[in-house]
Coordinates of C-alpha atoms and ligand atoms in Angstrom, one line a residue:
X8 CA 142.9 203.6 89.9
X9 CA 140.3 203.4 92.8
X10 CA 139.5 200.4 94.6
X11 CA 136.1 200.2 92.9
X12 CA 137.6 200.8 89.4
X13 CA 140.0 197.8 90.2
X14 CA 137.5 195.6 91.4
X15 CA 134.8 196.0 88.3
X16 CA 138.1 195.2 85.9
X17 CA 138.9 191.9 87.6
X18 CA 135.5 190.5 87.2
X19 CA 133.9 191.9 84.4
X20 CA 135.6 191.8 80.4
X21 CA 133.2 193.7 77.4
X22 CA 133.3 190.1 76.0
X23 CA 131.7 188.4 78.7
X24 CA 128.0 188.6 77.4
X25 CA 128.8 187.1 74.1
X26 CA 131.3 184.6 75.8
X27 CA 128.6 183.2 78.1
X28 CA 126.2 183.0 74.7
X29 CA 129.0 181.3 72.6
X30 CA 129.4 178.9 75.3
X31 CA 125.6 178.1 76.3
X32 CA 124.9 177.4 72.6
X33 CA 128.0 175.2 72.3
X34 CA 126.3 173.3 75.4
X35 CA 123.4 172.7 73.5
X36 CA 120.8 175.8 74.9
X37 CA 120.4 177.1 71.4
X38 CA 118.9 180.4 71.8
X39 CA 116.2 179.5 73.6
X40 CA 114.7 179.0 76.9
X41 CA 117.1 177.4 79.5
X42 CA 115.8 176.5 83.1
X43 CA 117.2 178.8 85.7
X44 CA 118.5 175.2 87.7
X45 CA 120.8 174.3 84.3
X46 CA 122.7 177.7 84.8
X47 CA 124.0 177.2 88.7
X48 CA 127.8 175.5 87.4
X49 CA 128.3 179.4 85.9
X50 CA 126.0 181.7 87.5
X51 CA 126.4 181.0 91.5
X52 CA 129.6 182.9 92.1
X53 CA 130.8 181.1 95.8
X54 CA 131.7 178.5 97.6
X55 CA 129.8 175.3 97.4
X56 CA 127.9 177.1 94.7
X57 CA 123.7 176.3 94.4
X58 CA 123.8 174.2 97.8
X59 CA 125.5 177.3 100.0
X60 CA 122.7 179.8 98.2
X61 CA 119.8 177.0 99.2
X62 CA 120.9 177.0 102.9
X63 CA 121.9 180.8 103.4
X64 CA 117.8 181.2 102.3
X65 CA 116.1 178.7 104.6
X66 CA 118.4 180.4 107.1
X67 CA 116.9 184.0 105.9
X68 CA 113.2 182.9 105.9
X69 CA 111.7 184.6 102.8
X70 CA 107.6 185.3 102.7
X71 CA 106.4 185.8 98.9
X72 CA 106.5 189.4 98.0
X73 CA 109.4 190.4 100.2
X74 CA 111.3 192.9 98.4
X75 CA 115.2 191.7 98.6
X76 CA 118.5 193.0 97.6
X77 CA 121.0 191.3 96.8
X78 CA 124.2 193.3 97.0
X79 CA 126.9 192.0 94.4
X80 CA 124.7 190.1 92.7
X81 CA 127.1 188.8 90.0
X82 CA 125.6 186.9 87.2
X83 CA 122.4 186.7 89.5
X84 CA 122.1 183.1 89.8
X85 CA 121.2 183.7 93.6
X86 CA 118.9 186.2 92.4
X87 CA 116.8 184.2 89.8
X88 CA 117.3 181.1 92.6
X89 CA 115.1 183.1 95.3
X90 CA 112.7 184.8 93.3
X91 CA 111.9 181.4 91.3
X92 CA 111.6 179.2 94.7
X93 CA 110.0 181.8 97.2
X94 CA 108.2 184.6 95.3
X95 CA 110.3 187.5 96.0
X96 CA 111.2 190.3 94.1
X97 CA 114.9 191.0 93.8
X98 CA 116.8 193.5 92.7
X99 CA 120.8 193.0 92.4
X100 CA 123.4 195.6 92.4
X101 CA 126.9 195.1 91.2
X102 CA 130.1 196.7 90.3
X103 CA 130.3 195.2 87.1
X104 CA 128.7 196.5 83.5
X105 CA 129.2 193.4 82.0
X106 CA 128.3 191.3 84.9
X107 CA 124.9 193.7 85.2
X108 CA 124.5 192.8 81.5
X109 CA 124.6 189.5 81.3
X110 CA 122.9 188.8 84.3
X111 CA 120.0 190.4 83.0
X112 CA 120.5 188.5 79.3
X113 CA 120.6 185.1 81.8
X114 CA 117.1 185.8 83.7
X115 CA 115.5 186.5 79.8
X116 CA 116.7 183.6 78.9
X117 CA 115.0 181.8 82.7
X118 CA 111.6 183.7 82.2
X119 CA 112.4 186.1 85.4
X120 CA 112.9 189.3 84.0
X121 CA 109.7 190.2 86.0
X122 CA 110.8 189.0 89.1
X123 CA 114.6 190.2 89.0
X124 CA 116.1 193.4 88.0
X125 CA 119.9 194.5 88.3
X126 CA 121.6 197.7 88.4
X127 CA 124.9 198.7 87.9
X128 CA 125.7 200.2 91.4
X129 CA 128.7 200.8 94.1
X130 CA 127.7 198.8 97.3
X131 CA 129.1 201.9 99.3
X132 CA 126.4 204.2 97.9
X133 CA 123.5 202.2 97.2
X134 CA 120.8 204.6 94.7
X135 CA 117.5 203.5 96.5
X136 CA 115.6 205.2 99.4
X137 CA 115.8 204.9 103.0
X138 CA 114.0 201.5 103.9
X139 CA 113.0 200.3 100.2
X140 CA 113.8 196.4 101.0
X141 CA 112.4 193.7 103.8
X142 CA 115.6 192.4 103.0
X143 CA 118.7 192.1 101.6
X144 CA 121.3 189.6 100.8
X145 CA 125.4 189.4 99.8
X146 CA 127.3 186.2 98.9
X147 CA 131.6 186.7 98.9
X148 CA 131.2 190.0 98.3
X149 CA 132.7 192.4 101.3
X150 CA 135.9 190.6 100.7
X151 CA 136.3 193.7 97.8
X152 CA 135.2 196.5 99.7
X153 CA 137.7 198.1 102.2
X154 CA 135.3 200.4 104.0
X155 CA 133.1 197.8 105.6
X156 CA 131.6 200.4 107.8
X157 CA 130.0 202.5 105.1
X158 CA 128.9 198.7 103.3
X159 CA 126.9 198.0 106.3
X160 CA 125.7 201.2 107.3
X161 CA 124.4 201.7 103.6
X162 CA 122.7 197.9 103.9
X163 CA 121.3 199.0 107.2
X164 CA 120.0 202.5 105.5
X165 CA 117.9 200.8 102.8
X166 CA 116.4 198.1 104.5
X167 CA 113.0 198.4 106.5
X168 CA 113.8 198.3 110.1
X169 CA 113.3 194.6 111.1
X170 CA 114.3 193.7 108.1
X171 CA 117.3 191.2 107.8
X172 CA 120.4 190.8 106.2
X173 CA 121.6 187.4 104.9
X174 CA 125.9 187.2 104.5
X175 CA 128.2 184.1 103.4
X176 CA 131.7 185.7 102.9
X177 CA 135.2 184.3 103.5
X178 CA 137.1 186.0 106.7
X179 CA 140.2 185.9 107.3
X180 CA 142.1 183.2 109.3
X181 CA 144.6 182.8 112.0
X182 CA 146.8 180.9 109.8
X183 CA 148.7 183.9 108.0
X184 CA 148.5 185.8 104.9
X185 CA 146.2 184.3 101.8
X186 CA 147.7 183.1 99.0
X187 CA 147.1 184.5 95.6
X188 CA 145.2 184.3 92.8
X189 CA 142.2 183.7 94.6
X190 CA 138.8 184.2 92.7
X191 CA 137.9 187.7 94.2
X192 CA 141.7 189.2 93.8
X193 CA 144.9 188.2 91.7
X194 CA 146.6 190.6 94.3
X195 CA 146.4 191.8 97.6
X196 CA 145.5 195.1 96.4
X197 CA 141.9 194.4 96.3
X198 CA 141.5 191.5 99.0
X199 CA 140.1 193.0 102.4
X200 CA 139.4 190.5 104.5
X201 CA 138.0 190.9 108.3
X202 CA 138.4 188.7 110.9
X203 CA 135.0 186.9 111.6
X204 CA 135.0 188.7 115.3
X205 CA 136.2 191.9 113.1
X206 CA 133.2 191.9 110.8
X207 CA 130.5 191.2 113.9
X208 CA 132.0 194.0 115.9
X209 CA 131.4 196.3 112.3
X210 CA 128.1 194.7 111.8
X211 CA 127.1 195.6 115.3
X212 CA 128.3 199.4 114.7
X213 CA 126.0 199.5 111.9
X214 CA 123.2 198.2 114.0
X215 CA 122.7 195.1 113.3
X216 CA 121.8 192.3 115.5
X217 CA 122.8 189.1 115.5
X218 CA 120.2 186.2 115.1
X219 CA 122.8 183.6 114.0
X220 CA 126.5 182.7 112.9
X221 CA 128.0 179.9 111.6
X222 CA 131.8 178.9 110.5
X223 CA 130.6 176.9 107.5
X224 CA 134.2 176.0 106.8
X225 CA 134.4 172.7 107.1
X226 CA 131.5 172.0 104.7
X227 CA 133.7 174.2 102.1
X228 CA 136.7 171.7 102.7
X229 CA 134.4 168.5 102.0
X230 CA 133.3 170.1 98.8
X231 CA 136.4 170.9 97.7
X232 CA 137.5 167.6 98.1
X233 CA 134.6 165.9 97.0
X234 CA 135.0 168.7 93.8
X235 CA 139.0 167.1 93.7
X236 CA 137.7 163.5 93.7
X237 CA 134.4 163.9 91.1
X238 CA 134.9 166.7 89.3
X239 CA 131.2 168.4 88.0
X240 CA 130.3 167.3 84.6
X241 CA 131.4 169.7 81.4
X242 CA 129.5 172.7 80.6
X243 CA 129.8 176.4 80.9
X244 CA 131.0 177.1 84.4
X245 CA 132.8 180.0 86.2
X246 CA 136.2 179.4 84.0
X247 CA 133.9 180.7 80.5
X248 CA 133.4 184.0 83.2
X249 CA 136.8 184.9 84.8
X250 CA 139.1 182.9 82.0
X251 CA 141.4 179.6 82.3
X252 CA 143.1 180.4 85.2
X253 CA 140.1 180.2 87.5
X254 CA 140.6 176.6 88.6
X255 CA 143.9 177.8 90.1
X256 CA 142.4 180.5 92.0
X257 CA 139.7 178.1 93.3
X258 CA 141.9 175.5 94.2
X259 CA 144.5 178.4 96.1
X260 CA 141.0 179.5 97.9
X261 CA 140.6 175.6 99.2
X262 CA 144.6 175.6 100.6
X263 CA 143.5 179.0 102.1
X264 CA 140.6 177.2 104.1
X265 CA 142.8 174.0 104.8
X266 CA 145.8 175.8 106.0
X267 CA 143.5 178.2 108.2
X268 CA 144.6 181.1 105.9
X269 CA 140.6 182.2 105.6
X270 CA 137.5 180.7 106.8
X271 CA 133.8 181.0 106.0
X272 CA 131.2 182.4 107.8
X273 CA 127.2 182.7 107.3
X274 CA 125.4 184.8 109.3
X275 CA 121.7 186.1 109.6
X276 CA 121.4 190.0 111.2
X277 CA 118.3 192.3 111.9
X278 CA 118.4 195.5 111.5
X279 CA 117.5 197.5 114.2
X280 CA 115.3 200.6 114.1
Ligands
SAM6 C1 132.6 186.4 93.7 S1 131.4 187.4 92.9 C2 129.9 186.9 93.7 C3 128.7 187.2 92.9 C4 127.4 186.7 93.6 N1 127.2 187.3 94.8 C5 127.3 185.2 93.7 O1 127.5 184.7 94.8 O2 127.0 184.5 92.7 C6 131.7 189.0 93.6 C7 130.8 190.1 93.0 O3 130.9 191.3 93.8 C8 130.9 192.4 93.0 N2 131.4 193.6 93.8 C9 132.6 193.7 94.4 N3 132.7 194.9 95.0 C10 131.5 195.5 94.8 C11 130.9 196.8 95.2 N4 131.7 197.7 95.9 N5 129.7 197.1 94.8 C12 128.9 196.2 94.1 N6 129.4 195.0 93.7 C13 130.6 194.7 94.1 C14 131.7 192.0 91.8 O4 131.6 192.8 90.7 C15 131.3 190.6 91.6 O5 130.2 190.5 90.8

């Protein structure tokens, strides 16, 4: 199997769509209308979930009518998140049929089918034009894809130049090898992590420069443990998605941070012409 192949089967099951309906109905959605704000426990796929997508945007500084790509876009909670708050049309690519699928079902369901559109798509060979986006955006993503050069150099391709890149992965740490299940990879076979100084020197090889980085680790740790003492209330959230064993993964992606395993990292980079 190839990496990509690999990747697409850990996230997304043929079930998923009808999971995620069974489970929004059980919550009391009905059928009907839900508010793109009720869907953040199950549809923003990271750390620190609606709060980490909310900064990583102020940071990006979005103008209505930019055209954005969010690469990886999951169940496109970023996706509906930016085009409902600033104006912006977004398309999201991702590995994942069923992912693709239900993240379109989810923005029907918010009113922002207009506004967002998703694709089923490989990162490493993106199927739009040279300069077709102002900007583009990836949340714990890269930490899949092995051939970080190619992701960045196809990021750099589509975007205008100017245009800026918004990134909030996990690196990897001085503190020794991850442990597993983590949510992106029940194996090593498809975890790639960079270095932080790794991934700037890649980014910079693609032409990017940078306009800011920050280790947002520590705020990952106080969620966690804030997550530990108060857990959210019930509803669907990302264990209806990736199945029961997701809150071990999570919880081996917080010893990761504390033991210095992995960190995380947000950046904001411009492409240049
Ligand atoms: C942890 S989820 C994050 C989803 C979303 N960015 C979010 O933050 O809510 C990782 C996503 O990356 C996608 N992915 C991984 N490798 C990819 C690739 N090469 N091309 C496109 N999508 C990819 C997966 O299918 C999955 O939906």
């Amino acid at each position: 199997m190839t990496d990509a192949s690999e990747v697409a089967e850990h996230y997304g099951t043929s079930s998923l769509l009808a999971r995620v309906e069974a489970a929004l109905a059980e919550a009391g959605h009905g059928q009907g209308p839900i508010p793109w704000s009720d869907l953040a426990a199950l549809d923003q796929f990271h750390v620190r979930g609606l709060a980490a997508t909310r900064e990583l945007a102020e940071a990006l500084e979005i103008a209505p009518g930019d055209r954005l790509l969010d690469v990886g876009s999951g169940l496109g909670g970023p996706a509906r998140y930016l085009a409902a708050t600033f104006g912006c049309k977004v398309t999201g690519v991702d590995l994942s049929a069923p992912f693709v699928e239900t993240a379109a079902y989810l923005s029907r369901r918010a009113g922002l089918s207009s506004a967002t559109d998703f694709q089923c798509a490989d990162a490493l060979d993106l199927p739009f034009p040279d300069h077709s986006f102002d900007l583009a955006w990836t949340q714990h993503v890269a930490m899949n894809i092995a051939d970080r050069p190619r992701l960045y150099a196809e990021i750099q391709r589509v975007l205008r130049p100017g245009g800026r890149l918004a990134i909030y992965d996990v690196v990897a740490g001085p503190g020794g090898d991850l442990i597993f299940p983590v949510p992106w990879a029940d194996t090593p076979d498809i975890s790639f992590l960079l270095s932080g100084e790794a991934m700037r020197q890649v980014l910079a090889g693609a032409r990017f420069v940078e306009l800011s980085w920050r280790d947002a680790t520590q705020d990952a740790l106080a969620w966690f443990a804030q997550q530990r003492a108060a857990p959210s209330p019930g509803g669907p959230g990302l264990p209806v998605v990736m199945g029961p064993d997701f809150p071990q993964a999570a919880a081996n992606l917080a010893r990761n941070l504390a033991e210095g395993r992995a960190r995380l990292v947000q950046t904001i980079q411009e492409a240049a012409p």
